[in-house]
Coordinates of C-alpha atoms and ligand atoms in Angstrom, one line a residue:
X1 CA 14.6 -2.7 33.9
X2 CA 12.7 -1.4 30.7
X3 CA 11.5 1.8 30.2
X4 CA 9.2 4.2 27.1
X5 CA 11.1 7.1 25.7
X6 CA 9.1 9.5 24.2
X7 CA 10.1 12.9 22.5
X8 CA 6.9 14.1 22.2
X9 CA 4.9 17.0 20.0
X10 CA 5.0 14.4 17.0
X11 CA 2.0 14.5 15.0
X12 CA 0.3 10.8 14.0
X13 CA -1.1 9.8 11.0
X14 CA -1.9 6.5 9.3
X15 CA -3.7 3.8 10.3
X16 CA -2.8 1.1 13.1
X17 CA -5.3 -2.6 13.3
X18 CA -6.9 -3.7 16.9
X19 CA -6.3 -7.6 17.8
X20 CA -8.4 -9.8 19.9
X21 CA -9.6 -8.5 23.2
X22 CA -7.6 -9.3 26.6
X23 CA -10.7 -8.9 28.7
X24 CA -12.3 -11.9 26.2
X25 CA -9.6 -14.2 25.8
X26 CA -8.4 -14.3 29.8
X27 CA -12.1 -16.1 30.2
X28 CA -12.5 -17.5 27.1
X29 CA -9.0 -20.1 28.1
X30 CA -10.6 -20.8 31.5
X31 CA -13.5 -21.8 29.2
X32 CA -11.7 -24.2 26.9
X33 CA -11.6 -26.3 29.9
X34 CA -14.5 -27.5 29.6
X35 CA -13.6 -29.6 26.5
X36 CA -11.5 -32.1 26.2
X37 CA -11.0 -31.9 22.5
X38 CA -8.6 -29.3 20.7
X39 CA -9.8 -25.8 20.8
X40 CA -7.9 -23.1 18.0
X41 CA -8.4 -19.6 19.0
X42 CA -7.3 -16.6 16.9
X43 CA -6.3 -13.0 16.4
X44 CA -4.6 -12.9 20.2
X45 CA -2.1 -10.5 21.1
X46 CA 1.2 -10.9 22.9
X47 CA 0.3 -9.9 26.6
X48 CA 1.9 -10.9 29.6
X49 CA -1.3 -11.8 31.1
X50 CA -2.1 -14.3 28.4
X51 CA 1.0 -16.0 29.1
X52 CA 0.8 -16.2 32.7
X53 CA -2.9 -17.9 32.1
X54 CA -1.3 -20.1 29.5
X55 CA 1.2 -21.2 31.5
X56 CA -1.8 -22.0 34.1
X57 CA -3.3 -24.5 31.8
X58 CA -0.2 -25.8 31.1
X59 CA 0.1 -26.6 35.1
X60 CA -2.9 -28.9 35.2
X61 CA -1.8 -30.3 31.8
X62 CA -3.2 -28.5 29.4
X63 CA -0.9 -29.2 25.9
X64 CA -0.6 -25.2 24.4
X65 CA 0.9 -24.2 21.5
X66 CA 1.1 -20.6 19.7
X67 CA 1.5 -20.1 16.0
X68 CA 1.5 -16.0 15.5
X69 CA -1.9 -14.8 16.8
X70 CA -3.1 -18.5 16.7
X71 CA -3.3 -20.3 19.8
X72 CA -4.4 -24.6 19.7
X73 CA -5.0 -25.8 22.9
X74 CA -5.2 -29.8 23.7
X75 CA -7.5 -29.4 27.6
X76 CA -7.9 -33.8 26.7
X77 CA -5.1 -34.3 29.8
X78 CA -5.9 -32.1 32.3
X79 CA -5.3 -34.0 35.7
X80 CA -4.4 -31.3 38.4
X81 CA -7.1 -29.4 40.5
X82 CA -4.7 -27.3 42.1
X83 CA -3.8 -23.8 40.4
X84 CA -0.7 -22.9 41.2
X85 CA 0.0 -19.6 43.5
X86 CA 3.1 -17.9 41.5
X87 CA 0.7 -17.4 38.5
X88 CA -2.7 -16.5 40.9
X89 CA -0.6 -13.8 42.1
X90 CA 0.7 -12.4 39.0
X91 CA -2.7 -12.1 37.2
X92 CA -5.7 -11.7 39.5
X93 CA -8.2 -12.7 37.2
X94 CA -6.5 -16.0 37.1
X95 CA -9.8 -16.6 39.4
X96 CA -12.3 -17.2 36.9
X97 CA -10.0 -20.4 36.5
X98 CA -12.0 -21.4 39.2
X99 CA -15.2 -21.8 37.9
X100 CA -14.0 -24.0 34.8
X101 CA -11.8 -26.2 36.7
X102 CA -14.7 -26.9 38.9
X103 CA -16.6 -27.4 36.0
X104 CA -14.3 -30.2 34.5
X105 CA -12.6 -31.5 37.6
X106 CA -15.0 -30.9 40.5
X107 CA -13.0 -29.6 43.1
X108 CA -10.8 -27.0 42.7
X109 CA -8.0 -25.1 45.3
X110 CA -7.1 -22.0 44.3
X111 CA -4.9 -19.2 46.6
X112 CA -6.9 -15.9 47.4
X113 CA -6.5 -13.3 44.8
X114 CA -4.9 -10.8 46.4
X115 CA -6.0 -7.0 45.9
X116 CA -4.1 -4.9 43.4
X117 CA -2.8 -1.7 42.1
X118 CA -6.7 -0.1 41.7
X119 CA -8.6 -1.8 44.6
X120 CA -9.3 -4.5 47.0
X121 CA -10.6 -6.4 44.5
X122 CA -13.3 -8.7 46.9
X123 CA -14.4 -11.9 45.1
X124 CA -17.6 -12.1 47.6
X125 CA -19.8 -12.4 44.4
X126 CA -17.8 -15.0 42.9
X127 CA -17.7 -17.4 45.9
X128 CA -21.9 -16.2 46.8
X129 CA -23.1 -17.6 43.1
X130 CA -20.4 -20.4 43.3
X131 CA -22.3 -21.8 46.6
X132 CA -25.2 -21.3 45.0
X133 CA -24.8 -23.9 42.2
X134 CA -23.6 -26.5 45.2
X135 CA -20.1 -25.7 45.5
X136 CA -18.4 -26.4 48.8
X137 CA -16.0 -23.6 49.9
X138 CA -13.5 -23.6 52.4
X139 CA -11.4 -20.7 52.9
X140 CA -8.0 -21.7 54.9
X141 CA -4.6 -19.7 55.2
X142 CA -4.9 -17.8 52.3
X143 CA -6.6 -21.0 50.0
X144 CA -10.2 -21.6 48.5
X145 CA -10.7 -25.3 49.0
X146 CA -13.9 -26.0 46.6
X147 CA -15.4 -29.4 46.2
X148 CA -18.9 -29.7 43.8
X149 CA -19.5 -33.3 43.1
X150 CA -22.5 -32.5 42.1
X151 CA -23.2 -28.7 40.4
X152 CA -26.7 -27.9 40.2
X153 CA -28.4 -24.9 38.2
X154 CA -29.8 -22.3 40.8
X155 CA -31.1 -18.5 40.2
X156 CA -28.6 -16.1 41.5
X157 CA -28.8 -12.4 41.4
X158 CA -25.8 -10.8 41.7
X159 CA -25.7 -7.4 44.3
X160 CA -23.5 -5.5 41.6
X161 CA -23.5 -6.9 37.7
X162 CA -19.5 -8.2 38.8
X163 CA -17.8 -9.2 35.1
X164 CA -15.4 -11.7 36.9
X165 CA -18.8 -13.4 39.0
X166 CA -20.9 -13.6 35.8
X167 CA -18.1 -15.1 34.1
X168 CA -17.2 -17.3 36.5
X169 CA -20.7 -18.7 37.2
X170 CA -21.6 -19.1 33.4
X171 CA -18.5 -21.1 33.9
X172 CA -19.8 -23.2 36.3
X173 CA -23.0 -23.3 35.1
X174 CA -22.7 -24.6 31.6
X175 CA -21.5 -27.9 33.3
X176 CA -24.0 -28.1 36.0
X177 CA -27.0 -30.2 36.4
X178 CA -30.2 -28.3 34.9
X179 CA -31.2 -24.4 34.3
X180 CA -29.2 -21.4 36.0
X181 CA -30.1 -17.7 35.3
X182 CA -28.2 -15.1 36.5
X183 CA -30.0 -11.7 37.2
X184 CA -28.2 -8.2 37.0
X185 CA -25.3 -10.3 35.4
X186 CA -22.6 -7.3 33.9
X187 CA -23.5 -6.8 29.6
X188 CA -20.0 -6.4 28.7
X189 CA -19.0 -7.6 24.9
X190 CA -16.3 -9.9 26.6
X191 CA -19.6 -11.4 28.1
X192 CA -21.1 -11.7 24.9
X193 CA -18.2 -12.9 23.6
X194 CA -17.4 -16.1 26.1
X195 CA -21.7 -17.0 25.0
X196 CA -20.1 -17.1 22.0
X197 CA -17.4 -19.6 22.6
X198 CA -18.9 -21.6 25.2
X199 CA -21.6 -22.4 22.4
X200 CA -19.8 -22.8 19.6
X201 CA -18.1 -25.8 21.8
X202 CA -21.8 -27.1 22.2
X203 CA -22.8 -25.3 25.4
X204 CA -26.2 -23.6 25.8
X205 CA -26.1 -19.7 27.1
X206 CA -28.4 -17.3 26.3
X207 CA -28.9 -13.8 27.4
X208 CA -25.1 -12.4 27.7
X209 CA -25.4 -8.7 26.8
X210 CA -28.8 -8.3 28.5
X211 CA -28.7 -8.3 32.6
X212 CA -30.4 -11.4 32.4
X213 CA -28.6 -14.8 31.5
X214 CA -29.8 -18.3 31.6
X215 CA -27.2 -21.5 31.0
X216 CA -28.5 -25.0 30.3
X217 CA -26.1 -27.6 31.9
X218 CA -24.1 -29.8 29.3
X219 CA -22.3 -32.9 29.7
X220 CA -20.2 -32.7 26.8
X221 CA -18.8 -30.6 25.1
X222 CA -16.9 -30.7 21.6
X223 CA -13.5 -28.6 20.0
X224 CA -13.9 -25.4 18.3
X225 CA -12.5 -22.7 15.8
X226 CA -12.8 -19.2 17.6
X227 CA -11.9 -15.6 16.5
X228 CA -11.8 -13.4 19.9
X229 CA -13.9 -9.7 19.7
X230 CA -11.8 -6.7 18.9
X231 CA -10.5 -5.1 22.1
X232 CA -12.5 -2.0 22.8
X233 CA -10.2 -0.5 25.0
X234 CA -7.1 -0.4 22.8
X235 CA -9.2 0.8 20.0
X236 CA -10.3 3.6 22.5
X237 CA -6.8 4.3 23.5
X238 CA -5.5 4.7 19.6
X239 CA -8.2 7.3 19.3
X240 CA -7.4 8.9 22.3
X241 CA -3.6 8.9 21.2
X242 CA -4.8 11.3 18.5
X243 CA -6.9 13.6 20.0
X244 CA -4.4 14.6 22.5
X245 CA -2.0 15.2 19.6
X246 CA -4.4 16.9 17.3
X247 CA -4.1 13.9 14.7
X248 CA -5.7 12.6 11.9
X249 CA -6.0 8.4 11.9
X250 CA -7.6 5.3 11.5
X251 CA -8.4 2.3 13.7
X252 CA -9.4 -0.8 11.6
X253 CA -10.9 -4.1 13.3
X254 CA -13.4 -2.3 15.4
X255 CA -16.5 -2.8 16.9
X256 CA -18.2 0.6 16.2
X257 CA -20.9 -0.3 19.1
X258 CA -18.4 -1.2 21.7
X259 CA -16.9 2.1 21.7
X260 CA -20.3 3.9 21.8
X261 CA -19.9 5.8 25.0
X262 CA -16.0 6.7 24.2
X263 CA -16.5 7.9 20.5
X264 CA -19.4 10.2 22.6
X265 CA -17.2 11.6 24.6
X266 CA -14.4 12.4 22.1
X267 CA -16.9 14.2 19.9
X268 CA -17.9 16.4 23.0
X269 CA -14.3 17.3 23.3
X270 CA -14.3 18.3 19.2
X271 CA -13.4 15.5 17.6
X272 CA -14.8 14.4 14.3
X273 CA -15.5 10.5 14.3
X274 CA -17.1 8.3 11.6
X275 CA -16.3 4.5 10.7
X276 CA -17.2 2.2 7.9
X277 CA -16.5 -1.7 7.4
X278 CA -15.0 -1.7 11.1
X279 CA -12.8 1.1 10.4
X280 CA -13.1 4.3 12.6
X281 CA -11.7 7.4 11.4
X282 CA -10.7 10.0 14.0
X283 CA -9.7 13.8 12.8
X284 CA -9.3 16.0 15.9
X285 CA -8.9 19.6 16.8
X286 CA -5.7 21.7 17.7
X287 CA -7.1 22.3 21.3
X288 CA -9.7 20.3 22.5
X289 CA -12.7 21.4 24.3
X290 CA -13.5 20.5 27.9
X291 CA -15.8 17.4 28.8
X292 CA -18.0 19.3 31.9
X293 CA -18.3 15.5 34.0
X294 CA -17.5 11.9 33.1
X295 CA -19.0 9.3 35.2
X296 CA -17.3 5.4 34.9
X297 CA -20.4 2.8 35.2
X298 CA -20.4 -0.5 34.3
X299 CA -21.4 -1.4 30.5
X300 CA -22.5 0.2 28.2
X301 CA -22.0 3.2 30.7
X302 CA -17.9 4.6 30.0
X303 CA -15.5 2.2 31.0
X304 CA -13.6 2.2 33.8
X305 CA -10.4 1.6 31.9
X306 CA -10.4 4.2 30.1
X307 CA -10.5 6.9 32.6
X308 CA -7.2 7.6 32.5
X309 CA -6.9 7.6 29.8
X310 CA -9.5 10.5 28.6
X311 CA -8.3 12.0 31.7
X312 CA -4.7 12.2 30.2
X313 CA -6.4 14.1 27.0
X314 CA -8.4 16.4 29.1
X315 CA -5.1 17.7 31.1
X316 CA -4.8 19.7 28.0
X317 CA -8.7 20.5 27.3
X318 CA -9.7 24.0 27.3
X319 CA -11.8 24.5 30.4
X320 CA -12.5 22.5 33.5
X321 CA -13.3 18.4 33.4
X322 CA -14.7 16.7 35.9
X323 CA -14.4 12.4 36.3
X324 CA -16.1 10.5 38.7
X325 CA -14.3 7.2 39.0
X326 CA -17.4 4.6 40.5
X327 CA -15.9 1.2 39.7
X328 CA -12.5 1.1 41.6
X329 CA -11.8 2.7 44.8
X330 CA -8.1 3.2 43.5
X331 CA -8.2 4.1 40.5
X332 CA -6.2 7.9 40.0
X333 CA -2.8 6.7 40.1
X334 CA -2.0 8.6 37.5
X335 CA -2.8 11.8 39.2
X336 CA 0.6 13.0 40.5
X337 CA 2.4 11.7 37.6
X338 CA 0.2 13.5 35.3
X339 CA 1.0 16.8 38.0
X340 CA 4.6 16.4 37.2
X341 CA 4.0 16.6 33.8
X342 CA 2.5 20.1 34.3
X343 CA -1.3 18.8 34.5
X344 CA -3.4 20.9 37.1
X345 CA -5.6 18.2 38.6
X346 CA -7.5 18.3 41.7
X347 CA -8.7 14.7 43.3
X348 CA -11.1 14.5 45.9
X349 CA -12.3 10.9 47.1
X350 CA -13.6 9.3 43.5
X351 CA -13.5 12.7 41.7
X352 CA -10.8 14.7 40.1
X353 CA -11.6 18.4 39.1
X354 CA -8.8 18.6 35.5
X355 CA -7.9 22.5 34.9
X356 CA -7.0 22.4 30.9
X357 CA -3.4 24.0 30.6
X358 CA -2.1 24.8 27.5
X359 CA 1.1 22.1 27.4
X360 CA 2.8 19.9 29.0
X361 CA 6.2 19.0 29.8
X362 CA 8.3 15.6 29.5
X363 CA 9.3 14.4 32.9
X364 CA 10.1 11.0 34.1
X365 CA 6.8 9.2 35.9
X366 CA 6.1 5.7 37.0
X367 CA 3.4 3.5 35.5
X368 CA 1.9 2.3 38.5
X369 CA -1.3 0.2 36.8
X370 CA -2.2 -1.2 32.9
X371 CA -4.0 2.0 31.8
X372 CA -2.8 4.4 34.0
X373 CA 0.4 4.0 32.6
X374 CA -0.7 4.0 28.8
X375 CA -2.3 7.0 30.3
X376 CA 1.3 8.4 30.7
X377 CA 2.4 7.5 27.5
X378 CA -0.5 9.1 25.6
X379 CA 0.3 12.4 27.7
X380 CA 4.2 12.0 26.9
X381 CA 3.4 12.3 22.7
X382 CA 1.8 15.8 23.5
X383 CA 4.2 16.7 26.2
X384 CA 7.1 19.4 24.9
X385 CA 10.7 17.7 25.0
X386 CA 11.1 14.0 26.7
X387 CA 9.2 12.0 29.1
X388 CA 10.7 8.9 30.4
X389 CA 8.4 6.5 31.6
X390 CA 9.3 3.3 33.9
X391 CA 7.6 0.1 35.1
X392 CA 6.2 -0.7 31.6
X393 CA 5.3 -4.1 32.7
X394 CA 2.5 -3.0 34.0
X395 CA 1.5 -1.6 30.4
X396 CA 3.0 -4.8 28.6
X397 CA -0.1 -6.7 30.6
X398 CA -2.6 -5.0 28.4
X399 CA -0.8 -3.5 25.2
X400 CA 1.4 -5.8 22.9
X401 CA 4.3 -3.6 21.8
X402 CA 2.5 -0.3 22.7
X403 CA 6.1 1.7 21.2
X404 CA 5.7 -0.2 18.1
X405 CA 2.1 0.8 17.2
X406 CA 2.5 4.4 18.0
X407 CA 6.1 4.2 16.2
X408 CA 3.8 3.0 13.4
X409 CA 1.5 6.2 13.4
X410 CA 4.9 8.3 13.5
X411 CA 5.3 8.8 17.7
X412 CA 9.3 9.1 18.7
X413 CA 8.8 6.1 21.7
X414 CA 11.3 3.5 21.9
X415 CA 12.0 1.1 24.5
X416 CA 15.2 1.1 26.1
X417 CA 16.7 -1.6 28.7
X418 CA 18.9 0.0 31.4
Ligands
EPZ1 C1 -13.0 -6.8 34.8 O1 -12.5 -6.9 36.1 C2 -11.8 -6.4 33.9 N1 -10.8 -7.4 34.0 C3 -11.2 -5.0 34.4 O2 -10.2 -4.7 33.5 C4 -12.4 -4.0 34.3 O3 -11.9 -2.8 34.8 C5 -13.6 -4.5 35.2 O4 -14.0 -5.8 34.7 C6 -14.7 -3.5 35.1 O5 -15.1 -3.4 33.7 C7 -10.9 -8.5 33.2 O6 -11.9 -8.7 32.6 C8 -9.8 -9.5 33.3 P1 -15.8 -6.4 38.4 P2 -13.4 -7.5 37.3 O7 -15.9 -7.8 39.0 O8 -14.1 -8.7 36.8 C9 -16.5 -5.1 42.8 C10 -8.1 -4.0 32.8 O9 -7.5 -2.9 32.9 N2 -16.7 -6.5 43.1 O10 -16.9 -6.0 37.4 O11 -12.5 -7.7 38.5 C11 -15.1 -4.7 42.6 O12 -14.5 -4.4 43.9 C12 -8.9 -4.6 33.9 O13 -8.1 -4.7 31.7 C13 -17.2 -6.9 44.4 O14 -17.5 -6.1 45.2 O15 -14.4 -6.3 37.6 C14 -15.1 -3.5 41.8 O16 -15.4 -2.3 42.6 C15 -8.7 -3.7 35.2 N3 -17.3 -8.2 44.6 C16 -16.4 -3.7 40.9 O17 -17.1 -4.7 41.6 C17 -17.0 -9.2 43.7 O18 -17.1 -10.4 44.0 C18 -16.1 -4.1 39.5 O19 -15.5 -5.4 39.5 C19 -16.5 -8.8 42.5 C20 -16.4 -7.4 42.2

């Protein structure tokens, strides 16, 4: 068992570099499926969910090998159709496997991905835009059995602009006969950014970033060299590491743009934010200043992930905070743990009502989700004395080394085994 411990009311300084984005490299390895010539990604992290997807690929024969941030994947021998349940069910998102092994194979079985720590998680959209472009589902004791001999462009509009569905029908899509356009598709960057790769393979997608997307089928596709976005959501969670310790530091390999609605936010609550060259400099205030009502929407509205982790700043705001969660019916986790650590949060359905106290105290919380337990950790460095906090492996999933970067700006964290 592995646990954070933080002594915390450590000022941070320095700066600390942002590598390739999880929510853009979990796709963008479904999408290297579609080639069967060698495909070199770089800048990744070391995540736990990269290597459960890895080791995916590697189930249906994909040859992988890592070199630092590097990754080459050989997809030239994939022979299974069959992704394997043990790794569905460690990583949900495993599912927009789905749509690329359909692409390359056509037929695909796949068990349901089950729910998780912030929602139900439905995958309605996915399988609705999936039929669409001719797939045959059939869903049997727990298994999606999906056979598309033939896929064939089709104009879907999504209900709700789903980032999983849109990726997984672009998947689909850039192999299937003819045009597809998908309407109130999600404008994430990791959209953007799986265009991107699925082009510079030779595929033909247009659109990502707007809600309106069109693919042109390919039949082949060729090998590439691809360097993954910056990931916007450790960038904001650096940032929001020193605002709630009233530090001075800088976050290099940035996407100034991506962060738009975040870097907003943190200047409501006094911070003073520029950036140059892909470096963002953050100087905050001894006290912050209340944010009056944050509202999660899909992009470029603020993120869902990183509600709780502005909510952990705003514990210590002076004033009241509102956040509205929209996006996940599960999604304030954090709540008690942040209570034991003194916080004075009220939740009510998908709002939470944050009283700003002047400190709080070190206590020993559970991480319970990915950024809901950064969440903790962030509110352990401004917490007086020492906050233990267990089930990291939920954290690992998103952060590579989280102690070792904030040991880096100067934070007392250090991983212990017991
Ligand atoms: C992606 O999840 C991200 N994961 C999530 O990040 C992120 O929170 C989320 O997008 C929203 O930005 C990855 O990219 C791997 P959605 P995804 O489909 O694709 C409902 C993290 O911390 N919905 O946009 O699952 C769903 O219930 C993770 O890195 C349907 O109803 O998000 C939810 O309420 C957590 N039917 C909402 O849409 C569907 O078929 C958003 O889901 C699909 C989704």
């Amino acid at each position: 068992m592995t646990r954070f411990k933080i002594r915390g009311e450590q000022k941070l300084s320095g700066e600390i570099r942002v590598k390739g984005a999880k929510n853009s490299i979990l796709p963008i390895l479904a999408a290297a499926l579609l080639s069967d010539k060698t495909v070199v990604l770089h800048d990744l992290p070391y995540l736990i969910d990269i290597e459960n997807m890895m080791l995916i690929l590697q189930s249906i024969g994909c040859k992988i090998k890592r070199e630092g941030s590097t990754m080459i994947i050989d997809p030239s021998s994939v022979t299974d159709h069959v992704i394997p349940d043990r790794y569905v069910k460690e990583i949900r998102s495993s599912i927009v496997m789905l749509g690329a092994v359909l692409a390359r194979m056509k037929k695909a079985v796949i068990t349901y991905p089950g729910g998780c720590e912030i929602g139900q998680r439905p995958i309605n959209l996915h399988l609705q835009g999936l039929r669409q472009l001719g797939v045959v589902i059939s869903e049997s004791h727990g298994y999606l059995e999906c056979e598309a001999p033939r896929l064939t462009g089709a104009d879907i509009h999504l209900d709700y602009p789903s980032v999983g569905a849109t990726e997984n029908i672009i998947l689909a899509a850039s192999a299937a006969e003819g045009r597809t356009i998908i309407r109130n598709a999600a404008k994430e960057p990791e959209i953007i950014d799986l265009q991107n790769f699925i082009n510079s393979i030779g595929g033909r997608v247009h659109g990502a970033g707007s809600n309106t997307i069109t693919i042109e089928g390919v039949k082949r596709f060729n090998g590439t060299e691809y360097t993954i976005i910056p990931d916007r959501i450790v960038a904001g969670t650096y940032l929001v590491a020193a605002a709630i310790t009233g530090s001075e530091i800088t976050v290099s390999n940035v996407n100034f743009e991506h962060i738009q609605s975040i870097v907003t936010k943190l200047r409501e609550a006094g911070c003073i934010i520029t950036h140059s060259n892909g470096s963002v400099r953050i100087k905050s205030p001894q006290r912050l200043r209340a944010i009056e009502h944050t509202k999660t929407y899909p992009y470029p509205g603020f993120p869902t992930d990183m509600q709780a982790l502005l909510m952990s700043m705003l514990t210590v705001a002076k004033g009241t905070s509102i956040i509205t969660e929209n996006i996940f019916e599960n999604r304030f986790k954090h709540v008690p743990e942040l209570i034991r650590m003194g916080a004075n949060i009220r939740t009510e359905g998908k709002i939470a009502v944050i009283q700003g106290v002047p400190g709080l105290k070190g206590a020993r919380v559970n991480a319970s989700d990915l950024r809901g337990g950064a969440a903790l950790v962030l509110a352990g460095l401004k917490a007086e004395g020492e906050t233990i906090v267990d089930d990291i492996h939920h954290i690992d999933r998103g952060y590579e080394k989280l102690e070792e970067s904030l040991r880096s700006l100067g934070a007392d964290i250090e991983r212990v085994e017991v």
